[in-house]
mmCIF file of C-alpha atoms and ligand atoms in Angstrom:
data_model
loop_
_atom_site.group_PDB
_atom_site.id
_atom_site.type_symbol
_atom_site.label_atom_id
_atom_site.label_comp_id
_atom_site.label_asym_id
_atom_site.label_seq_id
_atom_site.Cartn_x
_atom_site.Cartn_y
_atom_site.Cartn_z
ATOM 1 C CA UNK A 1 -152.144 -54.587 111.395
ATOM 2 C CA UNK A 2 -149.952 -54.727 108.287
ATOM 3 C CA UNK A 3 -146.226 -55.444 108.287
ATOM 4 C CA UNK A 4 -143.364 -53.276 107.047
ATOM 5 C CA UNK A 5 -140.548 -55.502 105.820
ATOM 6 C CA UNK A 6 -137.178 -53.759 106.176
ATOM 7 C CA UNK A 7 -134.476 -55.571 104.203
ATOM 8 C CA UNK A 8 -130.787 -54.762 104.513
ATOM 9 C CA UNK A 9 -128.271 -56.070 102.010
ATOM 10 C CA UNK A 10 -124.532 -56.747 102.046
ATOM 11 C CA UNK A 11 -122.186 -55.222 104.627
ATOM 12 C CA UNK A 12 -124.969 -53.483 106.533
ATOM 13 C CA UNK A 13 -124.306 -55.926 109.394
ATOM 14 C CA UNK A 14 -121.095 -53.880 109.824
ATOM 15 C CA UNK A 15 -122.932 -50.625 110.582
ATOM 16 C CA UNK A 16 -121.323 -48.781 113.484
ATOM 17 C CA UNK A 17 -117.785 -49.912 112.649
ATOM 18 C CA UNK A 18 -117.903 -49.557 108.847
ATOM 19 C CA UNK A 19 -116.811 -46.136 107.531
ATOM 20 C CA UNK A 20 -118.488 -44.224 110.388
ATOM 21 C CA UNK A 21 -117.802 -40.908 108.624
ATOM 22 C CA UNK A 22 -120.133 -42.077 105.838
ATOM 23 C CA UNK A 23 -122.635 -44.335 107.622
ATOM 24 C CA UNK A 24 -122.566 -43.021 111.206
ATOM 25 C CA UNK A 25 -121.896 -44.667 114.559
ATOM 26 C CA UNK A 26 -125.174 -46.496 115.032
ATOM 27 C CA UNK A 27 -125.245 -50.275 114.694
ATOM 28 C CA UNK A 28 -127.790 -52.345 112.770
ATOM 29 C CA UNK A 29 -129.325 -53.306 116.149
ATOM 30 C CA UNK A 30 -129.784 -49.561 116.850
ATOM 31 C CA UNK A 31 -131.459 -49.170 113.443
ATOM 32 C CA UNK A 32 -133.748 -52.092 114.214
ATOM 33 C CA UNK A 33 -134.811 -50.410 117.488
ATOM 34 C CA UNK A 34 -135.493 -47.147 115.622
ATOM 35 C CA UNK A 35 -137.619 -49.082 113.112
ATOM 36 C CA UNK A 36 -139.505 -50.853 115.945
ATOM 37 C CA UNK A 37 -140.374 -47.512 117.548
ATOM 38 C CA UNK A 38 -141.370 -45.915 114.243
ATOM 39 C CA UNK A 39 -143.522 -48.855 113.158
ATOM 40 C CA UNK A 40 -145.315 -48.835 116.524
ATOM 41 C CA UNK A 41 -145.995 -45.089 116.146
ATOM 42 C CA UNK A 42 -147.365 -45.632 112.626
ATOM 43 C CA UNK A 43 -149.567 -48.652 113.277
ATOM 44 C CA UNK A 44 -147.317 -51.142 111.507
ATOM 45 C CA UNK A 45 -145.657 -54.384 112.551
ATOM 46 C CA UNK A 46 -141.929 -54.671 111.818
ATOM 47 C CA UNK A 47 -140.085 -57.520 110.107
ATOM 48 C CA UNK A 48 -136.380 -56.556 110.009
ATOM 49 C CA UNK A 49 -133.784 -58.597 108.118
ATOM 50 C CA UNK A 50 -130.198 -58.493 106.801
ATOM 51 C CA UNK A 51 -128.370 -60.743 104.349
ATOM 52 C CA UNK A 52 -125.088 -60.621 102.476
ATOM 53 C CA UNK A 53 -126.476 -63.003 99.817
ATOM 54 C CA UNK A 54 -128.178 -61.742 96.655
ATOM 55 C CA UNK A 55 -130.328 -64.883 96.178
ATOM 56 C CA UNK A 56 -131.654 -64.662 99.723
ATOM 57 C CA UNK A 57 -132.666 -61.030 99.089
ATOM 58 C CA UNK A 58 -134.457 -62.168 95.902
ATOM 59 C CA UNK A 59 -136.292 -64.884 97.888
ATOM 60 C CA UNK A 60 -137.385 -62.297 100.476
ATOM 61 C CA UNK A 61 -138.782 -60.008 97.741
ATOM 62 C CA UNK A 62 -140.794 -62.970 96.383
ATOM 63 C CA UNK A 63 -142.096 -63.685 99.905
ATOM 64 C CA UNK A 64 -143.013 -59.999 100.272
ATOM 65 C CA UNK A 65 -144.969 -60.097 96.998
ATOM 66 C CA UNK A 66 -147.025 -63.057 98.260
ATOM 67 C CA UNK A 67 -147.681 -61.349 101.625
ATOM 68 C CA UNK A 68 -148.742 -58.119 99.935
ATOM 69 C CA UNK A 69 -151.136 -60.006 97.654
ATOM 70 C CA UNK A 70 -152.577 -61.654 100.788
ATOM 71 C CA UNK A 71 -153.162 -58.183 102.295
ATOM 72 C CA UNK A 72 -150.668 -58.689 105.115
ATOM 73 C CA UNK A 73 -147.837 -56.412 104.001
ATOM 74 C CA UNK A 74 -147.721 -52.612 103.645
ATOM 75 C CA UNK A 75 -144.533 -52.882 101.595
ATOM 76 C CA UNK A 76 -140.778 -53.221 101.645
ATOM 77 C CA UNK A 77 -138.033 -50.784 102.567
ATOM 78 C CA UNK A 78 -134.878 -52.035 100.862
ATOM 79 C CA UNK A 79 -131.324 -50.931 101.453
ATOM 80 C CA UNK A 80 -129.726 -53.221 98.895
ATOM 81 C CA UNK A 81 -126.221 -51.918 99.660
ATOM 82 C CA UNK A 82 -123.841 -52.476 96.753
ATOM 83 C CA UNK A 83 -126.358 -54.775 94.998
ATOM 84 C CA UNK A 84 -128.247 -51.550 94.236
ATOM 85 C CA UNK A 85 -125.633 -50.822 91.588
ATOM 86 C CA UNK A 86 -125.218 -54.352 90.181
ATOM 87 C CA UNK A 87 -128.310 -56.511 90.588
ATOM 88 C CA UNK A 88 -130.565 -57.102 87.605
ATOM 89 C CA UNK A 89 -131.946 -60.031 89.650
ATOM 90 C CA UNK A 90 -133.276 -57.697 92.355
ATOM 91 C CA UNK A 91 -134.724 -55.377 89.678
ATOM 92 C CA UNK A 92 -136.526 -58.341 88.086
ATOM 93 C CA UNK A 93 -137.784 -59.648 91.452
ATOM 94 C CA UNK A 94 -139.306 -56.275 92.392
ATOM 95 C CA UNK A 95 -140.828 -55.852 88.922
ATOM 96 C CA UNK A 96 -142.052 -59.450 88.769
ATOM 97 C CA UNK A 97 -143.819 -59.353 92.128
ATOM 98 C CA UNK A 98 -145.124 -55.800 91.810
ATOM 99 C CA UNK A 99 -144.400 -55.296 95.511
ATOM 100 C CA UNK A 100 -144.545 -51.738 96.898
ATOM 101 C CA UNK A 101 -140.927 -50.901 97.657
ATOM 102 C CA UNK A 102 -139.011 -47.898 98.940
ATOM 103 C CA UNK A 103 -135.321 -47.832 97.994
ATOM 104 C CA UNK A 104 -133.219 -46.534 100.853
ATOM 105 C CA UNK A 105 -129.628 -45.397 101.262
ATOM 106 C CA UNK A 106 -128.058 -44.047 104.430
ATOM 107 C CA UNK A 107 -125.633 -41.917 102.442
ATOM 108 C CA UNK A 108 -126.358 -39.612 99.509
ATOM 109 C CA UNK A 109 -125.126 -41.985 96.816
ATOM 110 C CA UNK A 110 -125.288 -39.210 94.189
ATOM 111 C CA UNK A 111 -122.657 -37.200 96.045
ATOM 112 C CA UNK A 112 -120.260 -40.180 96.090
ATOM 113 C CA UNK A 113 -118.288 -42.217 93.525
ATOM 114 C CA UNK A 114 -119.731 -42.383 89.986
ATOM 115 C CA UNK A 115 -120.312 -46.163 90.275
ATOM 116 C CA UNK A 116 -122.897 -45.443 92.995
ATOM 117 C CA UNK A 117 -124.912 -43.066 90.782
ATOM 118 C CA UNK A 118 -126.751 -45.795 88.882
ATOM 119 C CA UNK A 119 -129.375 -47.912 90.632
ATOM 120 C CA UNK A 120 -131.090 -51.008 89.224
ATOM 121 C CA UNK A 121 -133.714 -50.562 91.969
ATOM 122 C CA UNK A 122 -134.921 -46.979 91.370
ATOM 123 C CA UNK A 123 -136.863 -47.698 88.166
ATOM 124 C CA UNK A 124 -138.995 -50.311 89.945
ATOM 125 C CA UNK A 125 -139.264 -48.542 93.329
ATOM 126 C CA UNK A 126 -142.262 -46.523 94.471
ATOM 127 C CA UNK A 127 -139.940 -43.984 96.126
ATOM 128 C CA UNK A 128 -136.269 -43.374 96.838
ATOM 129 C CA UNK A 129 -134.711 -42.127 100.098
ATOM 130 C CA UNK A 130 -131.043 -41.201 100.330
ATOM 131 C CA UNK A 131 -128.763 -39.070 102.452
ATOM 132 C CA UNK A 132 -130.698 -38.747 105.731
ATOM 133 C CA UNK A 133 -128.373 -41.062 107.625
ATOM 134 C CA UNK A 134 -130.009 -43.901 109.531
ATOM 135 C CA UNK A 135 -132.945 -41.581 110.309
ATOM 136 C CA UNK A 136 -133.959 -42.263 106.702
ATOM 137 C CA UNK A 137 -135.319 -45.622 107.911
ATOM 138 C CA UNK A 138 -137.794 -43.800 110.195
ATOM 139 C CA UNK A 139 -138.763 -41.381 107.417
ATOM 140 C CA UNK A 140 -139.276 -44.261 104.976
ATOM 141 C CA UNK A 141 -141.477 -46.177 107.442
ATOM 142 C CA UNK A 142 -143.640 -43.073 107.962
ATOM 143 C CA UNK A 143 -143.880 -42.678 104.187
ATOM 144 C CA UNK A 144 -144.813 -46.329 103.700
ATOM 145 C CA UNK A 145 -147.524 -46.025 106.361
ATOM 146 C CA UNK A 146 -149.018 -43.078 104.457
ATOM 147 C CA UNK A 147 -148.844 -44.932 101.139
ATOM 148 C CA UNK A 148 -150.678 -47.940 102.555
ATOM 149 C CA UNK A 149 -153.391 -46.046 104.484
HETATM 150 C C1 DQA B 201 -125.611 -47.735 100.748
HETATM 151 C C2 DQA B 201 -124.869 -47.081 99.582
HETATM 152 C C3 DQA B 201 -124.255 -48.133 98.681
HETATM 153 O O1 DQA B 201 -123.591 -47.514 97.596
HETATM 154 C C4 DQA B 201 -123.256 -48.962 99.456
HETATM 155 O O2 DQA B 201 -122.725 -49.979 98.640
HETATM 156 C C5 DQA B 201 -123.828 -49.519 100.703
HETATM 157 C C6 DQA B 201 -124.696 -48.698 101.515
HETATM 158 C C7 DQA B 201 -126.131 -46.681 101.758
HETATM 159 O O3 DQA B 201 -126.921 -47.079 102.615
HETATM 160 O O4 DQA B 201 -125.740 -45.508 101.715
HETATM 161 O O5 DQA B 201 -123.501 -50.637 101.114
HETATM 162 O O6 DQA B 201 -126.718 -48.434 100.248
#
C-alpha cells in the first residue's frame, strides 16, 4: 500500500481559530481525521504533517522524492500556506525531486488579495485544488489515488 504525504505549511496549526470565515471551523486534527478516512477508502496510507518552517518543508519534499523513487509514495498534497506566494526554495525542491505533488488551498486564493494570486508551486505541481474548504483535502486524496493507480 502506497503512502499519501499531506504537508501543511505555516499557520495551518491555527485552523479552527484562524479567520474562520475564510478557513472554516474545523481544526487541523479534524482535517487529519478526514484525510485518514479518505486514505483508507482509497487504498492509501496517510502521513500527515505540519510545519511553520520553510527549510523543514523543503526537507520533507526531498524525503518524499526518495520515497516515491523507492515505490513507496503515491505523492504529496501540499498546502504551503503563505510560502506558496514566496518560496523559490519549495519550487526548486519540487522540481529537483520530480515528486508528484498536488497544490492545495482551503480558500479560493484567486478571489482574495492580489498577493495571493501568484504561486511558486503551481508551475511544478501536477494539479491545483483551491476553494473547496477543508473538503479539498479529501478531493485531492481521491485524485492522487487515481493518478497513482
Ligand atoms: C492558504 C491560502 C494562503 O494564501 C494563505 O497564506 C494560507 C492558507 C489556503 O489554504 O487557503 O495560509 O494556503
